Amino acid sequence: MDTDVAYHHQSHNLLRSPSSAYAHTPPQAPVADHARLRYLSTIPLNYPRSQQPVYNAHPRQNFKASLQNSSYPYDARPNVDEHMLRRKTPNGTLAAGYDGRPVEWASRRPANKHFVMPASNTTGDAICQPHARHEEYDKQVTLPWNVDQPNRLFHDRQAAQRAPSSENHWQHDMVTQAKPYPAPGLDSVLYQGSPSNLHGPYASGQQIPMVMQPMWPPCVGITSLNHPGPYGPYWPNGAFVPYRPAPVRDPRFQTPLDDLVHHNMTQDQRQQNRRTGSNVQYPSHRYPPEKVLPQLPQRTSFQSQNTQNNHNFRTSKHGADPYEGDPISYQDINNDNCLLNGRVLGPDATLPEPYKLLGMSSKHGSLLKTQMDQGQSPTGNAVYAIQILSQLCQQSGWRWTDGMLLGGCLAYGLGDYTKAFKWYSKVLSCDPNNVEAISNLAATLLSLDHRQEAEEYWLRSVKLRPSYFEAVEHLVGMYCEDHRGREAVQLIQFVEHSLEALSEQENEFASEKSTSPSIANTKSSRSVYRSEEPLYDCRSISGPISGSSGYSIPSSDNGRMLSLIHGKGNMLYALGDNAGAAKAFETAILIGSGQRHLGIRSLIGRILSVFAKRTGSYGPWSNNAADEPILLMPEDALETSKLVFLPYGNLPGLEDVPTNMARRAGISIVSNSLLSLAKIYQDGMSSSGATATGPRATSGVKEILALYYLSLSLQPSPSTANNVGILLASVQQPAMSKASPRLVQGLTPGVVPGSGIQLALAYYQYGLNLDSRHAHLYTNLGSLFKDIGQLGSAIKMYEQAVQCDGSFDIALANLANAVKDQGRISDAIHYYRRAVKANPDFAEAVCGLANALNSVCNWHGRGGVTGLSPRRDRWHVDEKGMLYDGQASTHPSGWIERVVAIVDTQLSQGEGWGRGVLQSIEPERFLRELRLSHSLELTKTMQDWAGKPWEGARVVRLIERATKRLGWQSYRNKYVHRRSNQVFDRTRPQLPAALAVPTAPTVLPFHTFTCPLSAKQIRKISQRNGLRISCSTLRAAWLPRQIYEPPPPPRPHLNVGYVSSDFNNHPLAHLMQSVFGFHDDRRVNAICYATTASDGSVHRGQIEREAPTFHDASSWPIDRLVDQIVADKIHILINLNGYTRGAKNEVFAARPAPVQMSFMGFAGTLGAEWCDYLLADRIAIPPQTLRPFRQNVDLIDQMSDGNNDDDQNHWIYGENVIFTRDTFFCCDHRQSAPDAHEPELSWAEEQKRRWRMRKELFPSLPDDTVILGNFNQLYKIEPTTFRTWLRILARTPKAVLWLLRFPDLGETNLRETAMLWVGAEVASRVIFTDVAPKHQHISRARICDIFLDTPECNAHTTAADVLWSGTPLLTFPRYEYKMCSRMAASILSGALPKGPEGDAARRDLIVHSDEEYEERAVELATDLVYPSNNGKGWGRLMELRRLLYDSRWTSALFDTRRWVRDLEEAYELAWKRWVDGEGGDIWL
């Protein structure tokens, strides 16, 4: 029960992974002259380079607030609670969020299995050099790591004013040689995020823990160059370069120069050209920029000018409007030399033709170079270049679009957005469909805060050319920044569909040379955009078309398409559409692998087949879900890509990507997509909180492992190793034939050789070798150690995780749980507080802290819950520890109120789990598959369920009831009607594919015992836990396709199986150790299944010895235990755990026995369809707390029982109840108590023995002292009860209150509280002793004069111990609906004799209010008198003591054989009712 979070798996996620700074960085070495001007155009000059924003991975924001401010309609918001896997712990539950980032229970999707982390190195941001040689892309530079910068790259003028003035700062302080592409072990995935300006559940502002990296950056600059780098503005180390303007048309989409010149000629000119062969006599508005302007000289630093504000540029003469003439005349140009295209031209040199056409000579160009060399800064050079461009464009008649594009880029770089706007507008005035200008204009408008207009221009650009990735990427980025993730997804889908349509007609379009062809008539009906104009002007695309990608793009652009589709997958995942995300990741994987036409199953089959050939353990690729997975050590898994993609492991789809860095980026995306897809499949087949739309892995673990192996081989990553480890930990069976020989080496104690657990340990270690500070690997490794019983090693791993990340809330909570298991409560509270401080909304930490504080009675700040009945949480405690009346308070407060609020929120959200599932199936077909009668009635009922709360829960219960009913029909056919069963008749009903495993509330059923909750809340908590166990089991790969064969009729006895983890030195074994041997073998054959190893205690020994059959199933997986139960032909299966530590409730959810019951382990409802009966009596379960409908037999019963109705708040028990004649509580003290085998003492002798023991234990107590006592664990004490006890002490001056240090820290807190509430005198009369061994504990209980029970959660085993000793017990069953608060009354009633004397004692000792409790205790204590020192007192307490002492040998409570006989009768009645198809409660 004290299991921890495992991240794969649900830390969803949650992960606070190492930051990856990324910004637009300068090159280290001087830039070649031919690229300098374009490079300068990419510099946001209002930012000094040293102060440009650094984007850190995983910005931390308040997702709750952003979601509230979102433009989403309510229904469109992702369900932020229904996808979270929580694992039970003693302090609430922890989200298996798999990646460590905070989970905000009230507003946020839970944690997913693991969050793929960005680059964990600190060296790495890359910069793209536009138009440079491809080798330029392989260079990386780095920036200082922790730089706190503004949100927008180009708008923070204050930052510009703070720019350093040193010229050498740029070259020497800022730029260092970067490390090469991150080495194996670093998670190099594409992650773009803005640190603070994005909010909501999308993209870079995303706070939803994801297995994938969010894709899109904020829109902060002009679109990329026509050659922006091999895969757009995204770099393999996470860098995003936002400003790379497009100064020229993409040559793939522009009309050749000759055609354009010819197009603008007159008929006579064309004829003249045909005669002379000349095509260069007329001006052209198309020409590569490097052939247009002289190059700027090399600069090594920014000068002080670059700190000027933008308005300075706009008011200077250098900022003149290009449309209104240039302020610099050509008469000022007088230099005789000009640098052009890297060579010096003399005064007589010949300029290229465009210069001549514009009226320039080499003299003019020479002057340009000279003036730019005369001490100008890069800013001045850029301004001067704009002036020259203005003159050239004017002389071209404003038809030279490349020059105008470049002028706009320079103006933008100078921060003069108004002038940039004019430049681009001028381009569009002569070329309305210039995609580059349209996109650049959009970026300019965005910088001017005209977002709507920017969106319109970007959308226009995308419509004109769907393959123009720069516009698509920036528009998607803006959508994500505005929390419009669905529109971003639709845009990407539109681009995909358009390019797919183009690919189908590639030959037709490739032959066209028109400047503006349209695809309005292509298959564009799938578009999400409606437009009156033609959708696209798609220019023909030159270059190779990638047949493997399936899109009409050059194969060199496959990397960019990968990035786009991968981003779509990220956003779909964030929106809760796991199926859509999986499809996107599949597409990305198949593009990279060159197998898009074959499908993902073909790739998986290929991976499995190569290992089948290598290991010889697999046959042909099969869909058999029962096939065991191939277990590989990490070093073997790293060979996967080389085996699949012969001979070197290169991805076929990326072969034409031009540079190494580009290919690395593509490989990174494919690896990440493999990891993401595997994780989604893992969610679908495991007990994680996958969404209702999430897909399932078709064949289970082996296919998921295949994807992980390939991902790891493409890019060794600690995150992938982490996920593989989590998955392998679930593979419990040894697989030596499929395992590497290395598996048998270096075994960890307690780990089976060749098992999945051993491999999981190997992968965790491998991941830590890649990244020794990976906090999540340490945390998962710790949880695995804890699962295999190595608590000390687990704590060390958790401590290491916390050392790596001191604010890692889940590691802190796990560490708190682990040290609490060691009894270090103070340390546990410390770690819980740290977890809550790190994330105040971490529900699991809040509830864990509350439970820990309550366990030691530290009530400072507890507060309380208001608006309740006087019986529930009456007295509250403030921050100073002072008591106040909750009935007088109108506002709830404190940490207990937070816990109750968490419960309310989670239960409310849980009602929507599975909503819409009936829309994904046809009710008629579904019912036919269940082979059900009454189909019309059932169909109508199912239609009524659709769209309403608890829809998913009702469907699951229907399937479970159908399974149970099919088992009954199978039995009747075979053994009653003597008909043969066909295999089809026993086919197990299946969960709809759309139903995933739901989450359980943070507060566990066991913790409802001491939490002030209503009947409805407690019922729903149990129902949610039962539902989760049901779904998890029904999804298990080991569950057979047919229902289990029912056992034959009893001949002569019923086979009754008892499943428990407590057949050791545990209260349950103390109470039931003789039961299994007491069974009459003519009626019952008892078979015990112990799910924990023997502790060597006498209790375990007796059970093993006396039970007719005893199985030590401690090392068995669930499926083996279930199979053994079926093989043993069990008729009735008993759950002796319920919702307690060590429970194996999945066994019962698999329905291996026809009748299943629960008792003695858990004092409450299980709320599950897999529990048919509870054993109780009228005191423990009052009939008025039962659900009104009691039949529980067929499907009609299930559909009308109101089990999930919300309009009934009073009932809590949906199970049928077997009501016993006497107390239902079993007690073995007559056989096993310390004095059970001693000669029976007379009453006088008993008094002497008692007094002697009192003097030995409390020698200093005066003889007339009355000892009030309670021996429960201190967590059962709450403020109202402790207040009552102190008031009793204050009113009985001769009384003391005897408590146990259970635990030690509670003594200090209770003493301090008593001092605050009643002062020193009364507080001094609260005394503590240590907890005693069991036999001594029972013996010394007789010293106490009266046992004051805890009304919130009664004494259970302790009550039986006290009553066996003869000590009277005063109890108050505070709640009708809490069995745990009524147990002592039931036990006490069974200990008293029948008849008037016993009835009078019951009236004295069972009270009905807190006030009566106080008055009765004072009355009985003051009535007791000890006249002498021999212990012979008088008063009502002495009378009650003698009555209990004399009755213990005859009372029903201690008559174990009587209890067993009644139980056997109950078994027989329950079995008969099952065979006859009857339901209802059983009254013995």
PDB file of C-alpha atoms in Angstrom, residues 364-471:
ATOM      1  CA  HIS A 364      29.718  54.596 -56.986  1.00  0.00           C
ATOM      2  CA  GLY A 365      30.254  51.162 -55.516  1.00  0.00           C
ATOM      3  CA  SER A 366      33.757  52.043 -54.443  1.00  0.00           C
ATOM      4  CA  LEU A 367      32.502  55.028 -52.461  1.00  0.00           C
ATOM      5  CA  LEU A 368      29.961  52.808 -50.725  1.00  0.00           C
ATOM      6  CA  LYS A 369      32.683  50.549 -49.426  1.00  0.00           C
ATOM      7  CA  THR A 370      34.859  53.466 -48.377  1.00  0.00           C
ATOM      8  CA  GLN A 371      32.182  55.241 -46.393  1.00  0.00           C
ATOM      9  CA  MET A 372      31.218  52.009 -44.657  1.00  0.00           C
ATOM     10  CA  ASP A 373      34.819  51.509 -43.644  1.00  0.00           C
ATOM     11  CA  GLN A 374      35.192  54.947 -42.027  1.00  0.00           C
ATOM     12  CA  GLY A 375      34.536  53.897 -38.426  1.00  0.00           C
ATOM     13  CA  GLN A 376      30.887  53.179 -38.838  1.00  0.00           C
ATOM     14  CA  SER A 377      29.313  50.710 -36.411  1.00  0.00           C
ATOM     15  CA  PRO A 378      27.259  47.790 -37.679  1.00  0.00           C
ATOM     16  CA  THR A 379      24.233  49.912 -36.910  1.00  0.00           C
ATOM     17  CA  GLY A 380      25.562  52.732 -39.011  1.00  0.00           C
ATOM     18  CA  ASN A 381      26.483  50.337 -41.775  1.00  0.00           C
ATOM     19  CA  ALA A 382      22.943  48.966 -41.809  1.00  0.00           C
ATOM     20  CA  VAL A 383      21.480  52.474 -41.920  1.00  0.00           C
ATOM     21  CA  TYR A 384      23.804  53.425 -44.740  1.00  0.00           C
ATOM     22  CA  ALA A 385      22.896  50.240 -46.615  1.00  0.00           C
ATOM     23  CA  ILE A 386      19.245  51.187 -46.386  1.00  0.00           C
ATOM     24  CA  GLN A 387      20.033  54.557 -47.934  1.00  0.00           C
ATOM     25  CA  ILE A 388      21.801  52.908 -50.853  1.00  0.00           C
ATOM     26  CA  LEU A 389      18.952  50.431 -51.241  1.00  0.00           C
ATOM     27  CA  SER A 390      16.509  53.325 -51.352  1.00  0.00           C
ATOM     28  CA  GLN A 391      18.435  54.942 -54.166  1.00  0.00           C
ATOM     29  CA  LEU A 392      18.710  51.702 -56.114  1.00  0.00           C
ATOM     30  CA  CYS A 393      15.045  50.864 -55.681  1.00  0.00           C
ATOM     31  CA  GLN A 394      14.023  54.373 -56.731  1.00  0.00           C
ATOM     32  CA  GLN A 395      16.107  54.058 -59.871  1.00  0.00           C
ATOM     33  CA  SER A 396      14.472  50.681 -60.609  1.00  0.00           C
ATOM     34  CA  GLY A 397      11.086  52.338 -60.431  1.00  0.00           C
ATOM     35  CA  TRP A 398      10.336  50.410 -57.264  1.00  0.00           C
ATOM     36  CA  ARG A 399      10.288  47.148 -59.172  1.00  0.00           C
ATOM     37  CA  TRP A 400      13.368  45.543 -57.641  1.00  0.00           C
ATOM     38  CA  THR A 401      11.597  43.322 -55.074  1.00  0.00           C
ATOM     39  CA  ASP A 402      14.733  41.677 -53.745  1.00  0.00           C
ATOM     40  CA  GLY A 403      16.193  45.027 -52.854  1.00  0.00           C
ATOM     41  CA  MET A 404      12.974  46.109 -51.181  1.00  0.00           C
ATOM     42  CA  LEU A 405      12.840  42.828 -49.244  1.00  0.00           C
ATOM     43  CA  LEU A 406      16.363  43.397 -48.024  1.00  0.00           C
ATOM     44  CA  GLY A 407      15.593  46.979 -47.111  1.00  0.00           C
ATOM     45  CA  GLY A 408      12.646  45.835 -45.041  1.00  0.00           C
ATOM     46  CA  CYS A 409      14.819  43.292 -43.254  1.00  0.00           C
ATOM     47  CA  LEU A 410      17.407  45.918 -42.401  1.00  0.00           C
ATOM     48  CA  ALA A 411      14.750  48.315 -41.141  1.00  0.00           C
ATOM     49  CA  TYR A 412      13.289  45.559 -39.032  1.00  0.00           C
ATOM     50  CA  GLY A 413      16.698  44.735 -37.630  1.00  0.00           C
ATOM     51  CA  LEU A 414      17.135  48.400 -36.692  1.00  0.00           C
ATOM     52  CA  GLY A 415      13.823  48.262 -34.866  1.00  0.00           C
ATOM     53  CA  ASP A 416      12.170  50.690 -37.254  1.00  0.00           C
ATOM     54  CA  TYR A 417       9.022  48.633 -37.805  1.00  0.00           C
ATOM     55  CA  THR A 418       7.077  51.444 -39.432  1.00  0.00           C
ATOM     56  CA  LYS A 419       9.677  51.755 -42.171  1.00  0.00           C
ATOM     57  CA  ALA A 420       9.897  47.966 -42.512  1.00  0.00           C
ATOM     58  CA  PHE A 421       6.150  47.955 -42.996  1.00  0.00           C
ATOM     59  CA  LYS A 422       6.485  50.446 -45.833  1.00  0.00           C
ATOM     60  CA  TRP A 423       9.254  48.477 -47.519  1.00  0.00           C
ATOM     61  CA  TYR A 424       7.193  45.261 -47.530  1.00  0.00           C
ATOM     62  CA  SER A 425       4.043  47.064 -48.571  1.00  0.00           C
ATOM     63  CA  LYS A 426       5.921  48.452 -51.536  1.00  0.00           C
ATOM     64  CA  VAL A 427       6.983  44.939 -52.495  1.00  0.00           C
ATOM     65  CA  LEU A 428       3.378  43.799 -52.408  1.00  0.00           C
ATOM     66  CA  SER A 429       2.251  46.773 -54.460  1.00  0.00           C
ATOM     67  CA  CYS A 430       4.174  45.389 -57.415  1.00  0.00           C
ATOM     68  CA  ASP A 431       4.022  41.689 -56.518  1.00  0.00           C
ATOM     69  CA  PRO A 432       0.872  40.963 -54.466  1.00  0.00           C
ATOM     70  CA  ASN A 433       1.706  37.261 -54.164  1.00  0.00           C
ATOM     71  CA  ASN A 434       5.254  37.634 -52.904  1.00  0.00           C
ATOM     72  CA  VAL A 435       5.059  35.068 -50.112  1.00  0.00           C
ATOM     73  CA  GLU A 436       8.264  36.202 -48.433  1.00  0.00           C
ATOM     74  CA  ALA A 437       7.095  39.813 -48.260  1.00  0.00           C
ATOM     75  CA  ILE A 438       3.672  38.798 -46.980  1.00  0.00           C
ATOM     76  CA  SER A 439       5.228  36.711 -44.217  1.00  0.00           C
ATOM     77  CA  ASN A 440       7.735  39.413 -43.309  1.00  0.00           C
ATOM     78  CA  LEU A 441       4.962  41.978 -43.243  1.00  0.00           C
ATOM     79  CA  ALA A 442       3.084  39.749 -40.815  1.00  0.00           C
ATOM     80  CA  ALA A 443       6.061  39.633 -38.464  1.00  0.00           C
ATOM     81  CA  THR A 444       6.379  43.412 -38.691  1.00  0.00           C
ATOM     82  CA  LEU A 445       2.710  43.867 -37.849  1.00  0.00           C
ATOM     83  CA  LEU A 446       3.105  41.569 -34.877  1.00  0.00           C
ATOM     84  CA  SER A 447       5.995  43.688 -33.636  1.00  0.00           C
ATOM     85  CA  LEU A 448       3.694  46.687 -33.954  1.00  0.00           C
ATOM     86  CA  ASP A 449       1.117  44.826 -31.828  1.00  0.00           C
ATOM     87  CA  HIS A 450      -1.297  44.359 -34.707  1.00  0.00           C
ATOM     88  CA  ARG A 451      -1.868  40.672 -34.010  1.00  0.00           C
ATOM     89  CA  GLN A 452      -5.029  40.219 -36.008  1.00  0.00           C
ATOM     90  CA  GLU A 453      -3.544  41.762 -39.120  1.00  0.00           C
ATOM     91  CA  ALA A 454      -0.369  39.710 -38.645  1.00  0.00           C
ATOM     92  CA  GLU A 455      -2.445  36.557 -38.475  1.00  0.00           C
ATOM     93  CA  GLU A 456      -4.299  37.491 -41.637  1.00  0.00           C
ATOM     94  CA  TYR A 457      -1.069  38.055 -43.580  1.00  0.00           C
ATOM     95  CA  TRP A 458       0.535  34.861 -42.324  1.00  0.00           C
ATOM     96  CA  LEU A 459      -2.583  32.928 -43.192  1.00  0.00           C
ATOM     97  CA  ARG A 460      -2.522  34.501 -46.645  1.00  0.00           C
ATOM     98  CA  SER A 461       1.091  33.442 -47.027  1.00  0.00           C
ATOM     99  CA  VAL A 462       0.271  29.887 -46.009  1.00  0.00           C
ATOM    100  CA  LYS A 463      -2.644  29.769 -48.410  1.00  0.00           C
ATOM    101  CA  LEU A 464      -0.457  30.970 -51.250  1.00  0.00           C
ATOM    102  CA  ARG A 465       2.211  28.383 -50.572  1.00  0.00           C
ATOM    103  CA  PRO A 466       1.576  25.525 -48.112  1.00  0.00           C
ATOM    104  CA  SER A 467       5.193  24.435 -48.252  1.00  0.00           C
ATOM    105  CA  TYR A 468       6.431  27.794 -46.985  1.00  0.00           C
ATOM    106  CA  PHE A 469       7.323  26.422 -43.569  1.00  0.00           C
ATOM    107  CA  GLU A 470       8.503  29.734 -42.159  1.00  0.00           C
ATOM    108  CA  ALA A 471       5.038  31.254 -42.326  1.00  0.00           C
TER     109      ALA A 471
END
